[in-house]
PDB file of C-alpha atoms in Angstrom:
ATOM      1  CA  UNK F 112       3.211 183.739  55.912  1.00  0.00           C
ATOM      2  CA  UNK F 113       0.395 185.100  57.924  1.00  0.00           C
ATOM      3  CA  UNK F 114      -2.263 183.389  55.779  1.00  0.00           C
ATOM      4  CA  UNK F 115      -0.463 180.090  56.205  1.00  0.00           C
ATOM      5  CA  UNK F 116      -0.319 180.390  60.184  1.00  0.00           C
ATOM      6  CA  UNK F 117      -4.332 181.565  60.024  1.00  0.00           C
ATOM      7  CA  UNK F 118      -5.234 178.369  58.078  1.00  0.00           C
ATOM      8  CA  UNK F 119      -3.008 176.089  60.500  1.00  0.00           C
ATOM      9  CA  UNK F 120      -4.843 177.493  63.283  1.00  0.00           C
ATOM     10  CA  UNK F 121      -8.231 177.478  61.906  1.00  0.00           C
ATOM     11  CA  UNK F 122      -8.124 173.686  60.850  1.00  0.00           C
ATOM     12  CA  UNK F 123      -6.773 172.570  64.261  1.00  0.00           C
ATOM     13  CA  UNK F 124      -9.449 174.062  65.721  1.00  0.00           C
ATOM     14  CA  UNK F 125     -11.764 172.136  63.337  1.00  0.00           C
ATOM     15  CA  UNK F 126      -9.992 169.058  63.729  1.00  0.00           C
ATOM     16  CA  UNK F 127     -10.453 168.987  67.547  1.00  0.00           C
ATOM     17  CA  UNK F 128     -14.024 169.640  67.148  1.00  0.00           C
ATOM     18  CA  UNK F 129     -14.366 166.736  64.910  1.00  0.00           C
ATOM     19  CA  UNK F 130     -12.175 164.521  67.179  1.00  0.00           C
ATOM     20  CA  UNK F 131     -14.535 165.414  70.311  1.00  0.00           C
ATOM     21  CA  UNK F 132     -17.841 164.704  68.125  1.00  0.00           C
ATOM     22  CA  UNK F 133     -16.392 161.613  66.392  1.00  0.00           C
ATOM     23  CA  UNK F 134     -15.471 160.024  69.999  1.00  0.00           C
ATOM     24  CA  UNK F 135     -18.883 160.767  71.498  1.00  0.00           C
ATOM     25  CA  UNK F 136     -21.204 159.377  68.550  1.00  0.00           C
ATOM     26  CA  UNK F 137     -18.761 156.352  67.497  1.00  0.00           C
ATOM     27  CA  UNK F 138     -20.065 153.871  70.588  1.00  0.00           C
ATOM     28  CA  UNK F 139     -23.614 154.474  69.311  1.00  0.00           C
ATOM     29  CA  UNK F 140     -23.096 153.971  65.629  1.00  0.00           C
ATOM     30  CA  UNK F 141     -21.067 150.761  66.123  1.00  0.00           C
ATOM     31  CA  UNK F 142     -23.843 149.047  68.665  1.00  0.00           C
ATOM     32  CA  UNK F 143     -26.537 150.349  66.178  1.00  0.00           C
ATOM     33  CA  UNK F 144     -24.720 148.744  63.386  1.00  0.00           C
ATOM     34  CA  UNK F 145     -24.227 145.487  64.913  1.00  0.00           C
ATOM     35  CA  UNK F 146     -27.676 145.500  66.209  1.00  0.00           C
ATOM     36  CA  UNK F 147     -28.928 146.081  62.902  1.00  0.00           C
ATOM     37  CA  UNK F 148     -26.844 143.372  61.396  1.00  0.00           C
ATOM     38  CA  UNK F 149     -28.020 140.826  63.533  1.00  0.00           C
ATOM     39  CA  UNK F 150     -31.785 141.835  63.170  1.00  0.00           C
ATOM     40  CA  UNK F 151     -31.184 141.004  59.351  1.00  0.00           C
ATOM     41  CA  UNK F 152     -29.550 137.968  59.921  1.00  0.00           C
ATOM     42  CA  UNK F 153     -33.191 137.173  62.033  1.00  0.00           C
ATOM     43  CA  UNK F 154     -35.278 137.603  58.873  1.00  0.00           C
ATOM     44  CA  UNK F 155     -32.798 134.501  57.268  1.00  0.00           C
ATOM     45  CA  UNK F 156     -33.455 132.470  59.941  1.00  0.00           C
ATOM     46  CA  UNK F 157     -29.955 133.026  61.436  1.00  0.00           C
ATOM     47  CA  UNK F 158     -31.147 134.733  64.675  1.00  0.00           C
ATOM     48  CA  UNK F 159     -29.235 134.372  67.943  1.00  0.00           C
ATOM     49  CA  UNK F 160     -31.248 134.337  71.172  1.00  0.00           C
ATOM     50  CA  UNK F 161     -32.290 137.478  72.905  1.00  0.00           C
ATOM     51  CA  UNK F 162     -29.135 136.808  75.489  1.00  0.00           C
ATOM     52  CA  UNK F 163     -26.663 136.926  72.632  1.00  0.00           C
ATOM     53  CA  UNK F 164     -28.229 140.036  70.996  1.00  0.00           C
ATOM     54  CA  UNK F 165     -27.765 141.846  74.125  1.00  0.00           C
ATOM     55  CA  UNK F 166     -24.358 140.509  75.245  1.00  0.00           C
ATOM     56  CA  UNK F 167     -23.063 141.402  71.474  1.00  0.00           C
ATOM     57  CA  UNK F 168     -24.475 144.821  71.639  1.00  0.00           C
ATOM     58  CA  UNK F 169     -23.386 145.749  74.900  1.00  0.00           C
ATOM     59  CA  UNK F 170     -19.856 144.545  73.877  1.00  0.00           C
ATOM     60  CA  UNK F 171     -19.289 146.622  71.011  1.00  0.00           C
ATOM     61  CA  UNK F 172     -18.261 149.882  72.278  1.00  0.00           C
ATOM     62  CA  UNK F 173     -15.830 148.230  74.644  1.00  0.00           C
ATOM     63  CA  UNK F 174     -13.872 146.178  72.347  1.00  0.00           C
ATOM     64  CA  UNK F 175     -10.117 147.213  72.082  1.00  0.00           C
ATOM     65  CA  UNK F 176      -8.701 145.318  68.807  1.00  0.00           C
ATOM     66  CA  UNK F 177      -8.071 147.673  66.134  1.00  0.00           C
ATOM     67  CA  UNK F 178      -9.790 147.029  63.052  1.00  0.00           C
ATOM     68  CA  UNK F 179      -9.288 146.494  59.456  1.00  0.00           C
ATOM     69  CA  UNK F 180     -11.090 149.473  56.950  1.00  0.00           C
ATOM     70  CA  UNK F 181     -11.195 147.135  54.154  1.00  0.00           C
ATOM     71  CA  UNK F 182     -13.312 144.824  56.351  1.00  0.00           C
ATOM     72  CA  UNK F 183     -15.870 146.854  57.692  1.00  0.00           C
ATOM     73  CA  UNK F 184     -18.393 144.821  55.672  1.00  0.00           C
ATOM     74  CA  UNK F 185     -18.411 140.910  55.735  1.00  0.00           C
ATOM     75  CA  UNK F 186     -20.039 139.305  52.754  1.00  0.00           C
ATOM     76  CA  UNK F 187     -20.029 135.908  54.254  1.00  0.00           C
ATOM     77  CA  UNK F 188     -21.400 136.984  57.493  1.00  0.00           C
ATOM     78  CA  UNK F 189     -22.969 140.322  56.999  1.00  0.00           C
ATOM     79  CA  UNK F 190     -20.682 141.304  59.770  1.00  0.00           C
ATOM     80  CA  UNK F 191     -19.730 144.722  61.040  1.00  0.00           C
ATOM     81  CA  UNK F 192     -16.824 145.483  62.557  1.00  0.00           C
ATOM     82  CA  UNK F 193     -17.623 146.525  66.128  1.00  0.00           C
ATOM     83  CA  UNK F 194     -14.067 148.252  67.311  1.00  0.00           C
ATOM     84  CA  UNK F 195     -14.722 152.062  66.923  1.00  0.00           C
ATOM     85  CA  UNK F 196     -10.992 152.658  66.013  1.00  0.00           C
ATOM     86  CA  UNK F 197     -10.818 151.542  62.305  1.00  0.00           C
ATOM     87  CA  UNK F 198      -8.531 153.898  61.488  1.00  0.00           C
ATOM     88  CA  UNK F 199      -4.752 153.334  59.693  1.00  0.00           C
ATOM     89  CA  UNK F 200      -3.589 156.152  61.944  1.00  0.00           C
ATOM     90  CA  UNK F 201      -3.270 156.789  65.504  1.00  0.00           C
ATOM     91  CA  UNK F 202      -3.296 160.719  66.996  1.00  0.00           C
ATOM     92  CA  UNK F 203      -3.090 161.910  70.154  1.00  0.00           C
ATOM     93  CA  UNK F 204      -4.807 165.491  70.945  1.00  0.00           C
ATOM     94  CA  UNK F 205      -1.920 166.539  73.412  1.00  0.00           C
ATOM     95  CA  UNK F 206       1.211 165.321  71.678  1.00  0.00           C
ATOM     96  CA  UNK F 207      -0.031 166.307  68.078  1.00  0.00           C
ATOM     97  CA  UNK F 208      -1.255 169.839  69.564  1.00  0.00           C
ATOM     98  CA  UNK F 209       2.463 170.145  71.101  1.00  0.00           C
ATOM     99  CA  UNK F 210       3.937 169.801  67.471  1.00  0.00           C
ATOM    100  CA  UNK F 211       1.673 172.103  65.952  1.00  0.00           C
ATOM    101  CA  UNK F 212       2.298 174.368  68.418  1.00  0.00           C
ATOM    102  CA  UNK F 213       6.177 174.165  68.030  1.00  0.00           C
ATOM    103  CA  UNK F 214       5.585 174.290  64.091  1.00  0.00           C
ATOM    104  CA  UNK F 215       3.820 177.369  64.425  1.00  0.00           C
ATOM    105  CA  UNK F 216       6.370 178.899  66.898  1.00  0.00           C
ATOM    106  CA  UNK F 217       9.193 178.120  64.599  1.00  0.00           C
ATOM    107  CA  UNK F 218       7.370 179.696  61.563  1.00  0.00           C
ATOM    108  CA  UNK F 219       7.311 182.978  63.490  1.00  0.00           C
ATOM    109  CA  UNK F 220      10.963 182.886  64.485  1.00  0.00           C
ATOM    110  CA  UNK F 221      11.628 182.274  60.554  1.00  0.00           C
ATOM    111  CA  UNK F 222       9.220 184.948  59.706  1.00  0.00           C
ATOM    112  CA  UNK F 223      10.995 187.274  61.933  1.00  0.00           C
ATOM    113  CA  UNK F 224      14.451 186.039  60.479  1.00  0.00           C
ATOM    114  CA  UNK F 225      13.094 187.011  56.762  1.00  0.00           C
ATOM    115  CA  UNK F 226      11.556 190.164  57.617  1.00  0.00           C
ATOM    116  CA  UNK F 227      15.079 191.300  59.222  1.00  0.00           C
ATOM    117  CA  UNK F 228      16.963 190.406  55.881  1.00  0.00           C
ATOM    118  CA  UNK F 229      18.824 193.301  54.439  1.00  0.00           C
ATOM    119  CA  UNK F 230      18.517 194.511  51.069  1.00  0.00           C
ATOM    120  CA  UNK F 231      21.300 194.332  48.431  1.00  0.00           C
ATOM    121  CA  UNK F 232      23.560 197.359  47.603  1.00  0.00           C
ATOM    122  CA  UNK F 233      24.413 198.445  44.219  1.00  0.00           C
ATOM    123  CA  UNK F 234      27.850 197.046  44.587  1.00  0.00           C
ATOM    124  CA  UNK F 235      26.605 193.783  45.563  1.00  0.00           C
ATOM    125  CA  UNK F 236      24.175 193.565  42.654  1.00  0.00           C
ATOM    126  CA  UNK F 237      26.913 194.269  40.073  1.00  0.00           C
ATOM    127  CA  UNK F 238      28.568 190.889  41.301  1.00  0.00           C
ATOM    128  CA  UNK F 239      25.525 188.820  40.556  1.00  0.00           C
ATOM    129  CA  UNK F 240      26.670 187.309  37.399  1.00  0.00           C
ATOM    130  CA  UNK F 241      25.284 184.035  35.695  1.00  0.00           C
ATOM    131  CA  UNK F 242      28.692 182.316  35.528  1.00  0.00           C
ATOM    132  CA  UNK F 243      28.934 182.250  38.988  1.00  0.00           C
ATOM    133  CA  UNK F 244      26.130 180.076  38.966  1.00  0.00           C
ATOM    134  CA  UNK F 245      25.887 175.724  39.020  1.00  0.00           C
ATOM    135  CA  UNK F 246      25.671 175.045  35.092  1.00  0.00           C
ATOM    136  CA  UNK F 247      22.158 173.437  36.034  1.00  0.00           C
ATOM    137  CA  UNK F 248      20.743 176.620  37.405  1.00  0.00           C
ATOM    138  CA  UNK F 249      22.231 179.295  34.660  1.00  0.00           C
ATOM    139  CA  UNK F 250      19.293 178.613  32.250  1.00  0.00           C
ATOM    140  CA  UNK F 251      16.833 179.986  34.829  1.00  0.00           C
ATOM    141  CA  UNK F 252      18.919 183.241  35.581  1.00  0.00           C
ATOM    142  CA  UNK F 253      17.177 186.356  34.626  1.00  0.00           C
ATOM    143  CA  UNK F 254      13.742 184.925  34.201  1.00  0.00           C
ATOM    144  CA  UNK F 255      11.173 186.977  35.475  1.00  0.00           C
ATOM    145  CA  UNK F 256       7.282 186.989  34.734  1.00  0.00           C
ATOM    146  CA  UNK F 257       4.799 188.545  36.574  1.00  0.00           C
ATOM    147  CA  UNK F 258       1.990 186.399  35.072  1.00  0.00           C
ATOM    148  CA  UNK F 259       3.660 183.256  36.101  1.00  0.00           C
ATOM    149  CA  UNK F 260       4.061 184.343  39.663  1.00  0.00           C
ATOM    150  CA  UNK F 261       0.367 185.374  39.551  1.00  0.00           C
ATOM    151  CA  UNK F 262      -0.741 181.601  38.152  1.00  0.00           C
ATOM    152  CA  UNK F 263       1.488 179.882  40.673  1.00  0.00           C
ATOM    153  CA  UNK F 264      -0.757 181.573  43.648  1.00  0.00           C
ATOM    154  CA  UNK F 265      -3.747 179.962  42.129  1.00  0.00           C
ATOM    155  CA  UNK F 266      -2.182 176.366  42.393  1.00  0.00           C
ATOM    156  CA  UNK F 267      -0.681 177.340  45.959  1.00  0.00           C
ATOM    157  CA  UNK F 268      -3.966 178.412  47.373  1.00  0.00           C
ATOM    158  CA  UNK F 269      -5.775 175.330  45.688  1.00  0.00           C
ATOM    159  CA  UNK F 270      -3.052 173.115  47.468  1.00  0.00           C
ATOM    160  CA  UNK F 271      -4.620 174.288  50.743  1.00  0.00           C
ATOM    161  CA  UNK F 272      -7.724 173.238  50.007  1.00  0.00           C
ATOM    162  CA  UNK F 273      -7.139 169.899  48.090  1.00  0.00           C
ATOM    163  CA  UNK F 274      -6.519 167.623  50.948  1.00  0.00           C
ATOM    164  CA  UNK F 275      -9.527 168.797  53.291  1.00  0.00           C
ATOM    165  CA  UNK F 276     -11.837 168.224  50.055  1.00  0.00           C
ATOM    166  CA  UNK F 277     -10.672 164.865  49.768  1.00  0.00           C
ATOM    167  CA  UNK F 278     -11.207 164.150  53.381  1.00  0.00           C
ATOM    168  CA  UNK F 279     -14.907 165.063  52.987  1.00  0.00           C
ATOM    169  CA  UNK F 280     -15.349 163.527  49.543  1.00  0.00           C
ATOM    170  CA  UNK F 281     -14.148 160.167  50.382  1.00  0.00           C
ATOM    171  CA  UNK F 282     -16.643 158.351  52.642  1.00  0.00           C
ATOM    172  CA  UNK F 283     -13.884 156.192  54.464  1.00  0.00           C
ATOM    173  CA  UNK F 284     -11.990 159.525  55.257  1.00  0.00           C
ATOM    174  CA  UNK F 285     -14.762 161.541  56.121  1.00  0.00           C
ATOM    175  CA  UNK F 286     -15.502 158.872  59.115  1.00  0.00           C
ATOM    176  CA  UNK F 287     -11.916 160.263  60.417  1.00  0.00           C
ATOM    177  CA  UNK F 288     -12.195 164.154  59.267  1.00  0.00           C
ATOM    178  CA  UNK F 289     -11.205 165.071  62.784  1.00  0.00           C
ATOM    179  CA  UNK F 290      -7.872 162.913  62.920  1.00  0.00           C
ATOM    180  CA  UNK F 291      -7.122 163.503  59.219  1.00  0.00           C
ATOM    181  CA  UNK F 292      -7.299 167.338  59.472  1.00  0.00           C
ATOM    182  CA  UNK F 293      -4.889 167.018  62.286  1.00  0.00           C
ATOM    183  CA  UNK F 294      -2.403 165.200  60.152  1.00  0.00           C
ATOM    184  CA  UNK F 295      -3.087 168.022  57.641  1.00  0.00           C
ATOM    185  CA  UNK F 296      -2.597 170.868  60.117  1.00  0.00           C
ATOM    186  CA  UNK F 297       0.658 168.988  61.352  1.00  0.00           C
ATOM    187  CA  UNK F 298       1.795 168.311  57.720  1.00  0.00           C
ATOM    188  CA  UNK F 299       1.361 172.154  56.614  1.00  0.00           C
ATOM    189  CA  UNK F 300       2.673 173.408  59.926  1.00  0.00           C
ATOM    190  CA  UNK F 301       6.191 171.575  59.846  1.00  0.00           C
ATOM    191  CA  UNK F 302       6.356 172.200  56.269  1.00  0.00           C
ATOM    192  CA  UNK F 303       5.966 175.856  56.648  1.00  0.00           C
ATOM    193  CA  UNK F 304       8.333 175.870  59.772  1.00  0.00           C
ATOM    194  CA  UNK F 305      11.182 174.501  57.813  1.00  0.00           C
ATOM    195  CA  UNK F 306      10.836 176.909  54.844  1.00  0.00           C
ATOM    196  CA  UNK F 307      10.627 179.873  56.828  1.00  0.00           C
ATOM    197  CA  UNK F 308      13.548 179.010  59.092  1.00  0.00           C
ATOM    198  CA  UNK F 309      15.745 177.970  55.978  1.00  0.00           C
ATOM    199  CA  UNK F 310      14.809 180.991  53.997  1.00  0.00           C
ATOM    200  CA  UNK F 311      15.013 183.566  57.046  1.00  0.00           C
ATOM    201  CA  UNK F 312      18.872 181.890  57.486  1.00  0.00           C
ATOM    202  CA  UNK F 313      20.195 181.357  54.092  1.00  0.00           C
ATOM    203  CA  UNK F 314      20.834 184.283  51.762  1.00  0.00           C
ATOM    204  CA  UNK F 315      20.284 183.303  48.182  1.00  0.00           C
ATOM    205  CA  UNK F 316      19.385 185.655  45.396  1.00  0.00           C
ATOM    206  CA  UNK F 317      16.427 184.703  43.098  1.00  0.00           C
ATOM    207  CA  UNK F 318      16.878 184.079  39.725  1.00  0.00           C
ATOM    208  CA  UNK F 319      15.012 187.599  38.661  1.00  0.00           C
ATOM    209  CA  UNK F 320      18.205 189.409  40.202  1.00  0.00           C
ATOM    210  CA  UNK F 321      20.333 188.298  37.793  1.00  0.00           C
ATOM    211  CA  UNK F 322      18.812 189.853  34.790  1.00  0.00           C
ATOM    212  CA  UNK F 323      17.233 193.249  33.968  1.00  0.00           C
ATOM    213  CA  UNK F 324      13.858 192.380  33.319  1.00  0.00           C
ATOM    214  CA  UNK F 325      12.748 193.084  36.802  1.00  0.00           C
ATOM    215  CA  UNK F 326      12.450 196.638  38.040  1.00  0.00           C
ATOM    216  CA  UNK F 327      15.758 197.790  39.659  1.00  0.00           C
ATOM    217  CA  UNK F 328      14.293 198.089  43.254  1.00  0.00           C
ATOM    218  CA  UNK F 329      12.920 195.074  43.368  1.00  0.00           C
ATOM    219  CA  UNK F 330      16.415 193.391  42.632  1.00  0.00           C
ATOM    220  CA  UNK F 331      17.785 195.188  45.284  1.00  0.00           C
ATOM    221  CA  UNK F 332      14.958 194.652  47.626  1.00  0.00           C
ATOM    222  CA  UNK F 333      15.507 191.777  50.473  1.00  0.00           C
ATOM    223  CA  UNK F 334      12.387 190.105  49.231  1.00  0.00           C
ATOM    224  CA  UNK F 335      15.025 188.766  46.397  1.00  0.00           C
ATOM    225  CA  UNK F 336      17.061 187.192  48.819  1.00  0.00           C
ATOM    226  CA  UNK F 337      15.096 184.073  49.688  1.00  0.00           C
ATOM    227  CA  UNK F 338      15.441 181.817  46.642  1.00  0.00           C
ATOM    228  CA  UNK F 339      16.640 178.873  48.671  1.00  0.00           C
ATOM    229  CA  UNK F 340      14.247 177.101  49.016  1.00  0.00           C
ATOM    230  CA  UNK F 341      10.756 177.328  47.442  1.00  0.00           C
ATOM    231  CA  UNK F 342       7.807 177.560  49.994  1.00  0.00           C
ATOM    232  CA  UNK F 343       5.215 177.248  47.138  1.00  0.00           C
ATOM    233  CA  UNK F 344       6.959 174.387  45.614  1.00  0.00           C
ATOM    234  CA  UNK F 345       7.248 172.549  49.323  1.00  0.00           C
ATOM    235  CA  UNK F 346       3.755 173.369  50.327  1.00  0.00           C
ATOM    236  CA  UNK F 347       1.820 171.837  47.026  1.00  0.00           C
ATOM    237  CA  UNK F 348       4.282 168.995  46.974  1.00  0.00           C
ATOM    238  CA  UNK F 349       3.553 168.081  50.840  1.00  0.00           C
ATOM    239  CA  UNK F 350      -0.541 168.748  50.509  1.00  0.00           C
ATOM    240  CA  UNK F 351      -0.969 166.613  47.628  1.00  0.00           C
ATOM    241  CA  UNK F 352       1.476 163.714  48.612  1.00  0.00           C
ATOM    242  CA  UNK F 353      -0.326 163.839  51.895  1.00  0.00           C
ATOM    243  CA  UNK F 354      -3.738 163.766  49.870  1.00  0.00           C
ATOM    244  CA  UNK F 355      -2.349 160.681  48.131  1.00  0.00           C
ATOM    245  CA  UNK F 356      -1.014 158.978  51.162  1.00  0.00           C
ATOM    246  CA  UNK F 357      -4.098 159.287  52.971  1.00  0.00           C
ATOM    247  CA  UNK F 358      -6.177 158.232  50.156  1.00  0.00           C
ATOM    248  CA  UNK F 359      -4.214 154.941  49.449  1.00  0.00           C
ATOM    249  CA  UNK F 360      -4.383 153.732  53.341  1.00  0.00           C
ATOM    250  CA  UNK F 361      -7.872 154.445  53.603  1.00  0.00           C
ATOM    251  CA  UNK F 362      -8.985 152.985  49.954  1.00  0.00           C
ATOM    252  CA  UNK F 363      -6.185 150.244  49.410  1.00  0.00           C
ATOM    253  CA  UNK F 364      -7.923 148.392  46.793  1.00  0.00           C
ATOM    254  CA  UNK F 365      -8.933 151.491  44.901  1.00  0.00           C
ATOM    255  CA  UNK F 366      -8.173 151.836  41.276  1.00  0.00           C
ATOM    256  CA  UNK F 367      -7.789 155.346  41.701  1.00  0.00           C
ATOM    257  CA  UNK F 368      -4.694 155.200  43.787  1.00  0.00           C
ATOM    258  CA  UNK F 369      -2.129 155.485  40.739  1.00  0.00           C
ATOM    259  CA  UNK F 370      -3.940 158.331  39.302  1.00  0.00           C
ATOM    260  CA  UNK F 371      -3.775 160.441  42.449  1.00  0.00           C
ATOM    261  CA  UNK F 372      -0.121 159.836  43.321  1.00  0.00           C
ATOM    262  CA  UNK F 373       0.452 160.979  39.668  1.00  0.00           C
ATOM    263  CA  UNK F 374      -1.644 163.772  40.285  1.00  0.00           C
ATOM    264  CA  UNK F 375       0.326 164.803  43.176  1.00  0.00           C
ATOM    265  CA  UNK F 376       3.325 164.489  41.049  1.00  0.00           C
ATOM    266  CA  UNK F 377       2.126 166.485  38.060  1.00  0.00           C
ATOM    267  CA  UNK F 378       0.693 169.498  40.202  1.00  0.00           C
ATOM    268  CA  UNK F 379       4.237 169.670  42.069  1.00  0.00           C
ATOM    269  CA  UNK F 380       5.962 169.716  38.838  1.00  0.00           C
ATOM    270  CA  UNK F 381       3.607 172.388  37.420  1.00  0.00           C
ATOM    271  CA  UNK F 382       4.305 174.667  40.519  1.00  0.00           C
ATOM    272  CA  UNK F 383       7.853 174.367  40.174  1.00  0.00           C
ATOM    273  CA  UNK F 384       7.675 175.178  36.600  1.00  0.00           C
ATOM    274  CA  UNK F 385       5.894 178.394  37.295  1.00  0.00           C
ATOM    275  CA  UNK F 386       8.045 179.353  39.996  1.00  0.00           C
ATOM    276  CA  UNK F 387      11.093 178.909  37.540  1.00  0.00           C
ATOM    277  CA  UNK F 388       9.295 181.079  34.871  1.00  0.00           C
ATOM    278  CA  UNK F 389       8.440 183.607  37.347  1.00  0.00           C
ATOM    279  CA  UNK F 390      12.046 183.957  38.138  1.00  0.00           C
ATOM    280  CA  UNK F 391      11.652 183.169  42.077  1.00  0.00           C
ATOM    281  CA  UNK F 392      13.285 180.245  42.142  1.00  0.00           C
ATOM    282  CA  UNK F 393      16.390 178.187  40.394  1.00  0.00           C
ATOM    283  CA  UNK F 394      15.904 174.764  39.377  1.00  0.00           C
ATOM    284  CA  UNK F 395      18.249 173.314  42.111  1.00  0.00           C
ATOM    285  CA  UNK F 396      15.581 175.042  44.799  1.00  0.00           C
ATOM    286  CA  UNK F 397      12.877 173.310  43.099  1.00  0.00           C
ATOM    287  CA  UNK F 398      14.329 169.980  43.457  1.00  0.00           C
ATOM    288  CA  UNK F 399      14.900 170.226  47.021  1.00  0.00           C
ATOM    289  CA  UNK F 400      11.748 171.933  47.678  1.00  0.00           C
ATOM    290  CA  UNK F 401       9.903 168.820  45.799  1.00  0.00           C
ATOM    291  CA  UNK F 402      11.735 166.291  47.910  1.00  0.00           C
ATOM    292  CA  UNK F 403      10.910 168.096  51.365  1.00  0.00           C
ATOM    293  CA  UNK F 404       7.584 168.692  50.461  1.00  0.00           C
ATOM    294  CA  UNK F 405       6.984 165.023  49.166  1.00  0.00           C
ATOM    295  CA  UNK F 406       8.854 163.682  52.291  1.00  0.00           C
ATOM    296  CA  UNK F 407       6.859 165.477  54.796  1.00  0.00           C
ATOM    297  CA  UNK F 408       3.658 164.654  52.988  1.00  0.00           C
ATOM    298  CA  UNK F 409       4.557 160.919  53.140  1.00  0.00           C
ATOM    299  CA  UNK F 410       6.263 160.620  56.436  1.00  0.00           C
ATOM    300  CA  UNK F 411       3.804 162.462  58.790  1.00  0.00           C
ATOM    301  CA  UNK F 412       1.024 159.971  58.505  1.00  0.00           C
ATOM    302  CA  UNK F 413       3.362 157.229  58.170  1.00  0.00           C
ATOM    303  CA  UNK F 414       4.938 158.260  61.655  1.00  0.00           C
ATOM    304  CA  UNK F 415       1.401 158.237  62.772  1.00  0.00           C
ATOM    305  CA  UNK F 416       0.743 154.936  61.488  1.00  0.00           C
ATOM    306  CA  UNK F 417      -1.662 152.798  63.690  1.00  0.00           C
ATOM    307  CA  UNK F 418       0.544 149.298  64.287  1.00  0.00           C
ATOM    308  CA  UNK F 419      -1.965 147.222  64.840  1.00  0.00           C
ATOM    309  CA  UNK F 420      -4.241 148.370  61.827  1.00  0.00           C
ATOM    310  CA  UNK F 421      -4.832 145.225  59.826  1.00  0.00           C
ATOM    311  CA  UNK F 422      -3.619 142.827  61.992  1.00  0.00           C
ATOM    312  CA  UNK F 423      -7.014 142.331  64.441  1.00  0.00           C
ATOM    313  CA  UNK F 424     -10.312 142.574  63.303  1.00  0.00           C
ATOM    314  CA  UNK F 425     -13.548 141.099  64.898  1.00  0.00           C
ATOM    315  CA  UNK F 426     -17.236 140.406  63.596  1.00  0.00           C
ATOM    316  CA  UNK F 427     -20.214 138.938  64.395  1.00  0.00           C
ATOM    317  CA  UNK F 428     -20.363 135.342  62.788  1.00  0.00           C
ATOM    318  CA  UNK F 429     -23.343 132.849  62.400  1.00  0.00           C
ATOM    319  CA  UNK F 430     -22.270 129.170  62.814  1.00  0.00           C
ATOM    320  CA  UNK F 431     -25.055 126.268  62.334  1.00  0.00           C
ATOM    321  CA  UNK F 432     -27.671 128.943  63.553  1.00  0.00           C
ATOM    322  CA  UNK F 433     -25.525 130.067  66.855  1.00  0.00           C
ATOM    323  CA  UNK F 434     -24.321 133.583  67.082  1.00  0.00           C
ATOM    324  CA  UNK F 435     -20.497 133.721  67.456  1.00  0.00           C
ATOM    325  CA  UNK F 436     -17.840 136.254  66.956  1.00  0.00           C
ATOM    326  CA  UNK F 437     -15.044 135.899  64.332  1.00  0.00           C
ATOM    327  CA  UNK F 438     -11.824 137.028  65.500  1.00  0.00           C
ATOM    328  CA  UNK F 439      -8.937 137.728  63.177  1.00  0.00           C
ATOM    329  CA  UNK F 440      -5.376 138.209  63.409  1.00  0.00           C
ATOM    330  CA  UNK F 441      -2.813 138.520  60.841  1.00  0.00           C
ATOM    331  CA  UNK F 442       1.097 137.791  61.436  1.00  0.00           C
TER     332      UNK F 442
END
């Protein structure tokens, strides 16, 4: 839990720094890119007059139209989009900051509830029998594996890294690193908040409580009373499906899209399998956890969707040797 909070706080600070850097540097990049494009056109006897070049260059940073990430380079016109907000998402520092703060506060409240749970008494332990479980969970009851538990933490830790790594590996995403890290922190924060609050309020014994493979003191400990629902599975699903969603939105024509979505499902299923083998969650816990995590990973970026993205794009264009602007609006 503590590691979860530290990671959220750290990446939120990083995203804030990136956002400030991107905002101050993007105007210069847009103006320079446009000027270089027009200069290259001049070598092909398509150069505009000096006044047009000056006007177009100065207009670049003030354009308000949202741009299409697929149209950053237009082969017909050698045009460069001049709007700086070429992202499928729209974030707001204050609004998203408040959401993240609320998520962290809820996580702390849930963590307090978890810490204050009661241990099982020997009499209560005696009532934990498989026949009282739903038929689809009985096959998991009694499972206990310390190795499976250790293995699950490898994937759990990796799930925190995967979205951030993809942001910096993919060149389209890298230009909006600050914004995307904000979405990442928000997704992980909300996932953690929902899990800790639920785990703190709901008493459901873990599968290892129903067998004799685990030590008696572990079966009686309050830590065995939070099977519902699985934080590891939910976090892995949220992180990996967030990665797939962001990649798809920034790279709509990439042939890798179906593989990344498939990998997200495989990693989530692998985590669920390990948690069931370890005896920490039932089948029903894992199904619900995967559904919640997947929904969170997809919905958070969807709720931040830039409504004007892919509708308006603008680029310089040469028509009969004259410089102009090409404006496209998709209905």
